[in-house]
Coordinates of C-alpha atoms and ligand atoms in Angstrom, one line a residue:
X1 CA -16.5 22.7 -21.0
X2 CA -15.7 21.7 -24.6
X3 CA -16.0 18.1 -25.7
X4 CA -12.7 16.3 -25.5
X5 CA -10.4 16.3 -28.5
X6 CA -9.6 12.7 -29.1
X7 CA -6.4 13.4 -31.0
X8 CA -3.5 11.4 -29.6
X9 CA -1.4 12.6 -26.6
X10 CA 2.3 12.8 -27.1
X11 CA 4.1 9.7 -25.9
X12 CA 7.8 9.4 -25.0
X13 CA 8.4 6.1 -26.9
X14 CA 10.7 5.9 -29.9
X15 CA 9.8 3.7 -32.9
X16 CA 10.3 -0.1 -32.6
X17 CA 13.5 -0.1 -34.7
X18 CA 15.0 2.8 -32.7
X19 CA 14.0 1.0 -29.5
X20 CA 15.9 -2.1 -30.6
X21 CA 19.0 -0.1 -31.4
X22 CA 18.7 2.0 -28.2
X23 CA 18.3 -1.1 -26.1
X24 CA 21.5 -2.6 -27.3
X25 CA 23.4 0.7 -26.9
X26 CA 21.8 1.2 -23.4
X27 CA 23.2 -2.1 -22.2
X28 CA 26.6 -0.3 -21.8
X29 CA 25.1 2.6 -19.8
X30 CA 25.2 3.0 -16.1
X31 CA 21.8 1.8 -15.0
X32 CA 19.4 2.6 -12.2
X33 CA 17.1 -0.2 -11.0
X34 CA 13.7 1.4 -10.6
X35 CA 11.7 1.1 -7.5
X36 CA 8.0 -0.1 -7.8
X37 CA 6.8 3.4 -7.5
X38 CA 9.2 4.7 -10.1
X39 CA 8.1 2.0 -12.5
X40 CA 4.5 3.2 -12.2
X41 CA 5.6 6.8 -12.7
X42 CA 7.7 5.9 -15.7
X43 CA 4.9 4.0 -17.4
X44 CA 2.6 7.0 -17.2
X45 CA 5.4 9.4 -18.3
X46 CA 6.1 7.2 -21.3
X47 CA 2.5 6.6 -22.4
X48 CA 1.4 10.2 -22.1
X49 CA -0.7 9.7 -18.9
X50 CA 1.5 12.5 -17.3
X51 CA 1.6 14.7 -20.4
X52 CA 2.9 17.4 -20.7
X53 CA 5.8 16.0 -18.7
X54 CA 8.7 14.9 -20.9
X55 CA 10.7 13.1 -18.2
X56 CA 11.4 13.2 -14.5
X57 CA 11.2 16.8 -13.3
X58 CA 14.3 19.0 -13.6
X59 CA 15.1 21.1 -10.5
X60 CA 13.4 24.4 -11.8
X61 CA 10.2 22.5 -12.6
X62 CA 10.4 20.7 -9.3
X63 CA 10.7 23.9 -7.3
X64 CA 7.9 25.5 -9.1
X65 CA 5.6 22.4 -8.8
X66 CA 6.3 22.2 -5.1
X67 CA 5.5 25.8 -4.3
X68 CA 3.1 26.8 -7.1
X69 CA 1.6 23.6 -8.5
X70 CA 3.0 24.7 -11.9
X71 CA 5.8 23.7 -14.2
X72 CA 8.4 26.4 -14.7
X73 CA 6.6 27.3 -18.0
X74 CA 3.4 27.9 -16.1
X75 CA 1.5 24.7 -17.0
X76 CA -0.6 23.3 -14.2
X77 CA 1.0 20.3 -12.5
X78 CA 0.5 19.5 -8.9
X79 CA 2.6 16.5 -8.1
X80 CA 6.4 16.3 -8.2
X81 CA 7.4 13.3 -10.4
X82 CA 11.0 12.8 -9.4
X83 CA 13.6 10.1 -9.8
X84 CA 15.0 9.7 -6.3
X85 CA 18.3 7.8 -6.1
X86 CA 21.0 7.1 -3.5
X87 CA 23.8 9.5 -2.9
X88 CA 26.4 6.8 -4.0
X89 CA 24.6 6.4 -7.3
X90 CA 24.3 10.1 -7.9
X91 CA 27.9 10.9 -7.1
X92 CA 29.2 8.7 -10.0
X93 CA 27.2 10.7 -12.6
X94 CA 28.0 13.6 -14.8
X95 CA 25.4 16.1 -16.0
X96 CA 24.4 15.4 -19.6
X97 CA 25.1 11.7 -19.2
X98 CA 22.5 9.1 -20.3
X99 CA 21.5 6.4 -17.9
X100 CA 19.5 3.2 -18.4
X101 CA 16.3 2.7 -16.4
X102 CA 15.7 -0.9 -15.6
X103 CA 12.8 -2.7 -14.1
X104 CA 13.2 -5.1 -11.2
X105 CA 14.1 -8.0 -13.5
X106 CA 16.8 -5.9 -15.2
X107 CA 14.9 -5.1 -18.4
X108 CA 15.7 -1.7 -19.8
X109 CA 12.5 0.3 -20.1
X110 CA 13.9 3.7 -20.9
X111 CA 16.9 6.0 -20.9
X112 CA 17.2 9.3 -19.0
X113 CA 19.5 12.1 -19.9
X114 CA 20.5 13.5 -16.6
X115 CA 20.3 17.3 -16.9
X116 CA 19.7 18.0 -13.2
X117 CA 20.9 16.5 -9.9
X118 CA 20.1 18.0 -6.5
X119 CA 19.4 17.2 -2.9
X120 CA 15.8 18.2 -2.1
X121 CA 14.6 19.8 1.1
X122 CA 12.1 17.0 1.9
X123 CA 10.5 18.7 4.8
X124 CA 9.7 21.7 2.5
X125 CA 8.4 19.3 -0.2
X126 CA 6.2 17.5 2.4
X127 CA 4.8 20.8 3.8
X128 CA 3.9 22.2 0.4
X129 CA 2.7 19.2 -1.5
X130 CA 1.0 17.2 1.3
X131 CA 0.2 20.1 3.7
X132 CA 2.4 18.9 6.6
X133 CA 5.7 17.3 7.3
X134 CA 4.0 14.5 9.3
X135 CA 5.1 10.9 8.8
X136 CA 1.6 9.7 9.5
X137 CA 1.0 10.7 5.9
X138 CA 1.9 7.7 3.8
X139 CA 3.6 9.8 1.1
X140 CA 5.6 11.8 3.7
X141 CA 6.6 8.6 5.3
X142 CA 7.8 7.4 1.9
X143 CA 9.6 10.6 1.2
X144 CA 11.6 10.5 4.4
X145 CA 12.1 6.8 4.8
X146 CA 12.1 5.2 1.4
X147 CA 12.9 7.8 -1.2
X148 CA 16.6 8.3 -2.0
X149 CA 18.4 11.5 -0.9
X150 CA 19.2 12.8 -4.3
X151 CA 16.8 13.6 -7.2
X152 CA 17.8 13.3 -10.9
X153 CA 15.9 15.2 -13.6
X154 CA 15.8 15.1 -17.3
X155 CA 14.1 13.9 -20.5
X156 CA 13.1 10.3 -20.8
X157 CA 13.4 8.2 -24.0
X158 CA 10.9 5.4 -23.8
X159 CA 12.0 1.9 -25.1
X160 CA 9.2 -0.3 -23.9
X161 CA 6.4 -0.3 -21.3
X162 CA 6.7 -2.3 -18.1
X163 CA 5.4 -5.8 -18.6
X164 CA 2.2 -6.7 -16.9
X165 CA 1.1 -10.4 -16.9
X166 CA -2.2 -9.8 -15.2
X167 CA -5.5 -8.5 -16.7
X168 CA -3.7 -7.5 -19.9
X169 CA -6.9 -6.9 -21.8
X170 CA -8.0 -4.3 -19.3
X171 CA -4.9 -2.2 -19.4
X172 CA -5.0 0.7 -21.9
X173 CA -2.7 3.6 -22.6
X174 CA -4.2 7.0 -22.9
X175 CA -4.1 6.8 -26.7
X176 CA -5.7 3.3 -26.7
X177 CA -8.6 4.7 -24.6
X178 CA -8.9 7.7 -26.8
X179 CA -9.1 5.5 -29.9
X180 CA -11.7 3.3 -28.2
X181 CA -13.9 6.3 -27.3
X182 CA -13.5 7.6 -30.8
X183 CA -14.4 4.3 -32.3
X184 CA -17.6 4.0 -30.2
X185 CA -18.5 7.7 -30.7
X186 CA -18.2 8.5 -27.0
X187 CA -17.9 12.3 -27.0
X188 CA -18.3 12.7 -23.3
X189 CA -16.9 10.3 -20.8
X190 CA -17.1 10.5 -17.0
X191 CA -14.2 8.8 -15.2
X192 CA -14.5 7.2 -11.8
X193 CA -11.3 6.8 -9.9
X194 CA -11.2 4.1 -7.2
X195 CA -8.9 2.1 -5.0
X196 CA -11.7 0.2 -3.2
X197 CA -14.1 -2.6 -4.2
X198 CA -17.3 -1.3 -5.6
X199 CA -20.7 -2.0 -4.0
X200 CA -24.2 -1.1 -5.0
X201 CA -24.0 2.5 -3.8
X202 CA -21.0 3.1 -6.0
X203 CA -22.7 1.5 -9.0
X204 CA -25.7 3.8 -8.4
X205 CA -23.6 7.0 -7.9
X206 CA -21.5 6.4 -11.0
X207 CA -24.4 5.6 -13.2
X208 CA -26.2 8.7 -12.0
X209 CA -23.1 10.8 -12.5
X210 CA -22.9 9.6 -16.1
X211 CA -26.6 10.2 -16.7
X212 CA -26.5 13.7 -15.3
X213 CA -23.5 14.6 -17.5
X214 CA -25.2 12.8 -20.4
X215 CA -22.0 10.9 -20.8
X216 CA -20.6 7.4 -20.9
X217 CA -18.8 6.0 -18.0
X218 CA -15.2 4.8 -17.5
X219 CA -14.5 2.9 -14.3
X220 CA -10.8 3.7 -13.9
X221 CA -9.4 2.0 -10.9
X222 CA -5.9 2.4 -9.7
X223 CA -3.9 -0.9 -9.7
X224 CA -0.4 0.6 -9.3
X225 CA 0.2 1.5 -5.7
X226 CA -2.6 2.6 -3.4
X227 CA -2.9 3.1 0.4
X228 CA -1.2 0.5 2.5
X229 CA -3.7 -2.0 3.8
X230 CA -6.1 -1.7 0.8
X231 CA -7.6 -4.8 -0.8
X232 CA -5.1 -6.1 -3.3
X233 CA -5.8 -5.2 -6.9
X234 CA -6.3 -8.8 -8.1
X235 CA -9.3 -9.2 -5.8
X236 CA -10.6 -5.8 -6.7
X237 CA -10.4 -6.3 -10.4
X238 CA -12.4 -9.5 -10.1
X239 CA -15.0 -7.6 -8.1
X240 CA -15.1 -4.7 -10.7
X241 CA -15.7 -7.3 -13.4
X242 CA -18.7 -8.5 -11.6
X243 CA -20.1 -4.9 -11.1
X244 CA -19.5 -4.1 -14.7
X245 CA -22.2 -6.5 -15.7
X246 CA -24.7 -4.5 -13.7
X247 CA -24.5 -1.4 -16.0
X248 CA -26.8 -1.1 -19.0
X249 CA -25.0 -2.6 -22.0
X250 CA -22.5 -0.4 -23.9
X251 CA -22.8 2.6 -21.5
X252 CA -19.8 1.8 -19.4
X253 CA -16.3 0.4 -19.7
X254 CA -13.4 -0.3 -17.4
X255 CA -9.7 0.2 -17.7
X256 CA -6.9 -0.3 -15.2
X257 CA -4.6 2.6 -14.3
X258 CA -1.1 1.7 -13.2
X259 CA -0.7 4.8 -11.0
X260 CA 1.2 5.1 -7.8
X261 CA -1.1 7.1 -5.6
X262 CA 0.3 9.6 -3.0
X263 CA -2.9 10.0 -1.1
X264 CA -2.3 13.8 -1.5
X265 CA -6.0 14.9 -1.1
X266 CA -6.6 18.2 -3.0
X267 CA -3.4 18.2 -5.0
X268 CA -4.0 14.5 -5.9
X269 CA -7.5 15.3 -7.1
X270 CA -6.1 17.9 -9.5
X271 CA -3.5 15.4 -10.6
X272 CA -6.0 12.7 -11.1
X273 CA -8.1 15.1 -13.3
X274 CA -5.1 15.9 -15.5
X275 CA -4.4 12.2 -15.9
X276 CA -8.0 11.5 -16.9
X277 CA -8.0 14.3 -19.3
X278 CA -5.0 12.8 -20.9
X279 CA -6.9 9.5 -21.1
X280 CA -9.7 11.2 -23.1
X281 CA -12.2 11.8 -20.3
X282 CA -14.3 15.0 -20.2
X283 CA -15.7 14.6 -16.7
X284 CA -14.2 13.3 -13.4
X285 CA -16.0 12.3 -10.2
X286 CA -14.5 13.9 -7.1
X287 CA -16.0 12.9 -3.7
X288 CA -15.7 13.9 -0.1
X289 CA -12.1 13.5 1.1
X290 CA -10.8 12.4 -2.4
X291 CA -7.5 10.4 -2.1
X292 CA -7.5 11.1 1.7
X293 CA -4.5 9.8 3.7
X294 CA -6.4 9.2 7.0
X295 CA -5.5 10.9 10.3
X296 CA -2.4 12.9 11.1
X297 CA -0.2 12.2 14.1
X298 CA -2.5 14.3 16.3
X299 CA -5.5 12.2 15.3
X300 CA -7.0 14.8 13.0
X301 CA -7.8 14.7 9.3
X302 CA -5.0 16.0 7.1
X303 CA -7.4 17.8 4.8
X304 CA -10.9 19.2 5.1
X305 CA -13.6 17.0 3.5
X306 CA -14.3 19.4 0.6
X307 CA -10.8 20.7 0.0
X308 CA -10.2 18.4 -2.9
X309 CA -13.5 19.4 -4.6
X310 CA -12.7 23.1 -4.0
X311 CA -9.2 22.9 -5.5
X312 CA -10.5 20.9 -8.4
X313 CA -13.2 23.5 -9.1
X314 CA -10.7 26.3 -9.0
X315 CA -8.5 24.8 -11.7
X316 CA -11.2 23.0 -13.6
X317 CA -10.7 24.8 -16.9
X318 CA -7.0 24.2 -16.9
X319 CA -7.4 20.6 -16.0
X320 CA -9.6 20.0 -19.0
X321 CA -12.0 17.8 -17.1
X322 CA -15.3 18.9 -15.5
X323 CA -15.9 17.9 -11.9
X324 CA -18.9 15.8 -11.1
X325 CA -20.0 15.8 -7.6
X326 CA -19.8 12.4 -5.8
X327 CA -23.2 11.9 -4.3
X328 CA -23.4 10.1 -1.0
X329 CA -25.9 7.3 -1.8
X330 CA -27.8 5.5 0.9
X331 CA -30.4 2.8 0.8
X332 CA -34.0 3.7 1.6
X333 CA -35.6 0.5 3.0
X334 CA -39.2 1.4 2.3
X335 CA -38.5 2.2 -1.3
X336 CA -35.9 -0.6 -1.7
X337 CA -33.6 1.7 -3.7
X338 CA -30.6 3.9 -3.4
X339 CA -31.1 7.7 -3.2
X340 CA -28.7 10.6 -2.6
X341 CA -28.5 11.2 1.1
X342 CA -29.2 14.9 0.7
X343 CA -32.4 14.4 -1.4
X344 CA -34.3 12.0 0.8
X345 CA -37.8 13.0 1.5
X346 CA -40.3 11.7 4.0
X347 CA -39.9 9.7 7.2
X348 CA -38.0 6.7 5.9
X349 CA -35.5 4.1 7.2
X350 CA -32.0 4.8 5.8
X351 CA -29.5 1.9 5.7
X352 CA -25.8 2.2 5.3
X353 CA -22.8 0.0 6.1
X354 CA -19.5 1.8 6.7
X355 CA -16.1 0.6 5.5
X356 CA -15.1 -0.3 9.0
X357 CA -18.4 -2.2 9.6
X358 CA -17.9 -4.1 6.3
X359 CA -14.4 -5.1 7.3
X360 CA -15.7 -6.3 10.7
X361 CA -18.4 -8.4 9.1
X362 CA -15.9 -9.9 6.7
X363 CA -13.4 -10.7 9.4
X364 CA -16.1 -12.2 11.6
X365 CA -17.8 -14.1 8.8
X366 CA -21.1 -12.2 9.4
X367 CA -23.8 -11.6 6.9
X368 CA -23.4 -8.9 4.3
X369 CA -26.9 -8.0 3.0
X370 CA -27.9 -8.1 -0.7
X371 CA -29.0 -4.5 -0.6
X372 CA -25.4 -3.5 0.2
X373 CA -23.4 -5.4 -2.3
X374 CA -23.6 -7.8 -5.2
X375 CA -23.2 -11.5 -4.2
X376 CA -20.3 -12.0 -6.6
X377 CA -18.4 -9.1 -5.0
X378 CA -19.1 -10.4 -1.5
X379 CA -17.9 -13.9 -2.5
X380 CA -14.7 -12.5 -3.9
X381 CA -14.0 -10.5 -0.8
X382 CA -14.7 -13.5 1.4
X383 CA -12.2 -15.5 -0.5
X384 CA -9.5 -13.0 0.1
X385 CA -10.5 -12.0 3.6
X386 CA -11.6 -15.2 5.3
X387 CA -12.9 -14.8 8.8
X388 CA -10.2 -14.3 11.4
X389 CA -10.5 -17.9 12.6
X390 CA -9.3 -19.0 9.1
X391 CA -6.7 -16.4 8.5
X392 CA -3.0 -16.9 9.1
X393 CA -1.3 -15.2 12.2
X394 CA 2.0 -15.0 14.0
X395 CA 2.7 -15.6 17.7
X396 CA 5.9 -13.8 18.5
X397 CA 7.5 -14.7 21.9
X398 CA 10.1 -12.4 23.2
X399 CA 12.1 -12.6 26.5
X400 CA 15.6 -13.2 28.0
X401 CA 17.6 -16.3 27.1
X402 CA 16.4 -19.1 29.4
X403 CA 13.1 -17.3 30.1
X404 CA 11.1 -20.3 28.8
X405 CA 10.2 -19.0 25.3
X406 CA 11.1 -22.2 23.4
X407 CA 9.5 -24.5 25.9
X408 CA 6.2 -22.6 25.8
X409 CA 6.4 -22.2 22.1
X410 CA 6.8 -25.9 21.6
X411 CA 3.8 -26.6 23.9
X412 CA 1.7 -24.1 22.0
X413 CA 2.7 -25.7 18.7
X414 CA 1.5 -29.1 19.8
X415 CA -1.8 -27.7 21.2
X416 CA -2.4 -25.9 17.9
X417 CA -1.6 -29.0 15.9
X418 CA -3.9 -31.0 18.0
X419 CA -6.7 -28.5 17.1
X420 CA -5.8 -28.7 13.4
X421 CA -7.1 -26.6 10.5
X422 CA -4.0 -24.6 9.7
X423 CA -0.3 -25.6 9.2
X424 CA 1.9 -24.5 12.2
X425 CA 5.6 -23.6 11.8
X426 CA 7.9 -23.0 14.8
X427 CA 10.7 -20.5 14.2
X428 CA 12.6 -20.9 17.4
X429 CA 15.7 -18.7 18.1
X430 CA 18.2 -21.5 18.1
X431 CA 16.7 -23.3 15.1
X432 CA 16.7 -20.1 13.1
X433 CA 20.3 -19.4 14.0
X434 CA 21.3 -22.9 12.8
X435 CA 19.4 -22.8 9.5
X436 CA 18.6 -19.3 8.4
X437 CA 21.2 -17.1 10.2
X438 CA 24.2 -19.3 10.8
X439 CA 26.6 -16.6 9.8
X440 CA 25.3 -14.0 12.2
X441 CA 26.6 -13.0 15.7
X442 CA 25.0 -10.9 18.4
X443 CA 25.9 -7.3 17.5
X444 CA 22.9 -5.0 17.2
X445 CA 23.2 -5.1 13.4
X446 CA 23.2 -8.9 13.3
X447 CA 20.4 -9.3 15.8
X448 CA 18.3 -6.9 13.8
X449 CA 19.0 -8.9 10.6
X450 CA 18.2 -12.1 12.3
X451 CA 14.8 -10.8 13.6
X452 CA 13.9 -9.2 10.2
X453 CA 14.6 -12.6 8.6
X454 CA 12.3 -14.3 11.1
X455 CA 9.7 -11.6 10.4
X456 CA 9.9 -12.1 6.7
X457 CA 9.4 -15.8 6.9
X458 CA 6.6 -15.4 9.4
X459 CA 4.9 -12.8 7.2
X460 CA 5.0 -15.2 4.3
X461 CA 3.5 -18.0 6.4
X462 CA 0.8 -15.6 7.7
X463 CA 0.0 -14.4 4.2
X464 CA -0.5 -17.9 3.1
X465 CA -2.9 -18.7 5.9
X466 CA -0.5 -20.6 8.3
X467 CA 0.4 -20.1 11.9
X468 CA 4.0 -18.9 12.6
X469 CA 5.3 -19.2 16.1
X470 CA 8.5 -17.3 16.6
X471 CA 10.7 -17.5 19.8
X472 CA 13.8 -15.3 19.5
X473 CA 15.0 -13.0 22.2
X474 CA 14.3 -10.0 19.9
X475 CA 15.6 -7.5 22.4
X476 CA 15.0 -4.3 20.5
X477 CA 11.5 -2.7 20.5
X478 CA 12.1 -0.8 17.2
X479 CA 12.9 -4.1 15.4
X480 CA 9.9 -5.8 16.9
X481 CA 7.7 -3.0 15.7
X482 CA 9.0 -3.4 12.1
X483 CA 8.3 -7.1 12.2
X484 CA 4.8 -6.3 13.5
X485 CA 4.2 -4.0 10.6
X486 CA 5.4 -6.6 8.1
X487 CA 3.1 -9.2 9.5
X488 CA 0.0 -7.1 10.2
X489 CA -0.2 -6.4 6.5
X490 CA -1.4 -10.1 6.2
X491 CA -2.8 -11.1 9.6
X492 CA -2.7 -10.8 13.3
X493 CA 0.6 -10.3 15.2
X494 CA 0.4 -11.6 18.8
X495 CA 3.4 -10.4 20.8
X496 CA 3.9 -12.5 24.0
X497 CA 6.3 -11.3 26.5
X498 CA 7.8 -14.2 28.5
X499 CA 8.5 -11.9 31.5
X500 CA 10.8 -14.2 33.5
X501 CA 13.2 -11.8 35.4
X502 CA 16.9 -11.8 34.5
X503 CA 17.6 -12.9 38.1
X504 CA 15.5 -16.0 37.6
X505 CA 16.9 -16.8 34.2
X506 CA 20.4 -16.5 35.6
X507 CA 19.5 -18.7 38.5
X508 CA 18.2 -21.3 36.1
X509 CA 21.1 -20.9 33.7
X510 CA 20.0 -24.0 31.8
X511 CA 22.7 -23.7 29.1
X512 CA 25.4 -22.3 31.4
X513 CA 25.6 -19.2 29.3
X514 CA 25.0 -16.7 32.1
X515 CA 28.1 -17.9 33.9
X516 CA 30.1 -17.4 30.7
X517 CA 28.6 -14.0 30.2
X518 CA 29.4 -12.9 33.8
X519 CA 33.0 -14.0 33.4
X520 CA 33.2 -12.1 30.1
X521 CA 33.7 -15.2 28.0
X522 CA 30.5 -14.3 26.1
X523 CA 30.2 -10.7 25.1
X524 CA 27.1 -8.6 24.4
X525 CA 24.9 -11.0 26.4
X526 CA 21.3 -9.9 26.6
X527 CA 20.4 -8.7 30.1
X528 CA 24.0 -8.8 31.3
X529 CA 26.0 -6.8 28.8
X530 CA 23.5 -6.0 26.2
X531 CA 20.1 -4.2 26.5
X532 CA 16.6 -5.7 26.4
X533 CA 13.7 -3.3 25.8
X534 CA 10.7 -4.6 27.8
X535 CA 7.6 -4.7 25.5
X536 CA 5.3 -1.8 26.4
X537 CA 2.1 -3.2 25.0
X538 CA 2.4 -6.9 24.3
X539 CA -0.8 -8.7 23.5
X540 CA 0.0 -11.0 26.4
X541 CA 2.5 -11.0 29.3
X542 CA 3.3 -14.5 30.7
X543 CA 4.9 -15.1 34.1
X544 CA 6.8 -18.4 34.3
X545 CA 7.9 -18.5 37.9
X546 CA 5.9 -21.2 39.7
X547 CA 3.7 -21.7 36.7
X548 CA 3.5 -24.9 34.7
X549 CA 4.5 -24.7 31.0
X550 CA 1.1 -26.2 30.1
X551 CA -0.6 -23.3 31.9
X552 CA 1.6 -20.7 30.1
X553 CA 0.7 -22.2 26.7
X554 CA -3.0 -22.3 27.7
X555 CA -2.9 -18.6 28.5
X556 CA -1.7 -18.0 24.9
X557 CA -4.5 -20.3 23.6
X558 CA -7.1 -18.3 25.5
X559 CA -5.7 -15.0 24.1
X560 CA -5.9 -16.4 20.6
X561 CA -9.5 -17.4 21.2
X562 CA -10.3 -14.0 22.6
X563 CA -8.8 -12.4 19.5
X564 CA -11.0 -14.6 17.3
X565 CA -8.0 -16.3 15.8
X566 CA -9.1 -19.8 16.8
X567 CA -12.6 -21.0 17.3
X568 CA -13.6 -21.3 21.0
Ligands
LIG1 S1 18.4 -12.4 19.1 O1 18.9 -11.4 19.9 O2 16.9 -12.4 19.1 O3 18.9 -12.4 17.7 O4 18.8 -13.8 19.7 P1 18.3 -15.2 19.3 O5 18.5 -15.5 17.9 O6 17.0 -15.5 19.9 O7 19.4 -16.2 20.0 C1 19.5 -16.3 21.3 C2 20.1 -17.6 21.7 O8 21.5 -17.6 21.4 C3 22.3 -17.9 22.5 N1 23.3 -16.8 22.7 C4 23.0 -15.5 23.1 N2 21.9 -14.9 23.6 C5 22.0 -13.6 23.9 N3 23.1 -12.9 23.8 C6 24.3 -13.5 23.4 N4 25.4 -12.7 23.3 C7 24.2 -14.8 23.0 N5 25.2 -15.7 22.6 C8 24.6 -16.9 22.4 C9 21.3 -18.2 23.6 O9 21.4 -19.5 23.8 C10 20.0 -17.8 23.1 O10 19.0 -18.9 23.2 P2 17.7 -18.8 24.1 O11 16.8 -19.9 23.4 O12 17.1 -17.5 24.0 O13 18.1 -19.2 25.4

């Protein structure tokens, strides 16, 4: 593998003067508001990270990338970089037209000359690019449920990069990194891609990789979009900074990559290699299950553990980066050091902590030994992931009108406030309808909107370490599932089915609404003239007939204790 040429890569930006002019002209163009993923893609298109791409893929390139991993001119490119838009937006355009591409605050970042517009076969794209049309794959899920129906392709003219307010000194374009390497005389550079915090084993393996390749080391973490559920990049970067101090001086540097990962395993590894070659790296560390998306809907791995390495090796000369094997490092207790798992000699005690075990120890506030990680890293992780008993959570009551949701929710609120420690907010059905959703009625659409609003507020409360108690009817299972997903990104979601039968609710008829519903004076009344999906797997089911409210609320408290959410 030749040493990397450190000549600049082509960027898509125009000069400062042209950008100023273009910006004022572009103000009159039809504009597309970029999604967070598109902003990441555009940044790497414009700064040369995606060279040789000159814009969002036109249709011929797209087809060829999907089926053959190559652009129409034959150049290796494994990942479709497409501008997906809505059908309504696409319909109003003419081919050859320029459109402005704006960030989420409305700032014009670039213009796109639309040369191609087509409706992709997404199932075909999923099968070829990600290996299966299975929505358990995060990128396939995105493709079907978030990406627009129409793709636009054409050359991009760059006006300005997306603005980042965080860690500015650690963000470099490919050309800035190339210039840095040139200045320091780094002729060989091993890049390490990561979306996880680094611990001692990573530090050992990266340092060894660099030593074996007789190269310098670039820690090149992804801070754009990673796998849902990953540790946020703010925390990670603070952890990386701490690890950086552990490398011998001037051997290693770190730069942040604003890439939107697809978790595409083998194809993603090749893509990562091309991106690193553009950033002036000569070597790239590829491990077991590189950029793996987790399990498919049948509970099996999407890709074989070494598929990414095999594909990378096959295309290595075209990628322009040499693959360095990721050594699985384990701690040998007797020798008090890390060694590659496959090189261990003698009868020794090998220690290792898996990712799952680490998360468990963090969430339960248990010890994380010094041999495993650096104290500064553990301290950062503990700040972001306090033990469960200190995290925010949501208790979500669901049940018929008059089932007793509000009464139990109120009792629960008081009990939790008596315990103290975390702020408690009650989002009762009636209160929400008065304050947040006063314009909404009871159609399916309005009920969904109402529940999504409650879910949004509860997720914010949960994210910020509070307790949200929600008590709407929430009759539809699909909407409850969406709310659960929103909240579980930040803390626990405890669904409590207040299982009072419709007969009992009607018998109680505390607000006289059932009578009105029976006589047809209230339409679409849950349980009478509108459906209620009984929760299949709630965390708790509470019966209220012949049971005191206090007892019902106590059952919830016991459940919370059992889940580790409140100290026993
Ligand atoms: S939903 O479906 O979750 O959006 O409902 P929610 O916001 O909890 O509001 C339910 C309360 O509104 C009153 N009400 C009705 N309920 C059901 N169906 C219809 N058509 C309806 N019209 C008014 C009723 O008092 C509910 O209060 P609760 O506290 O549940 O008894």
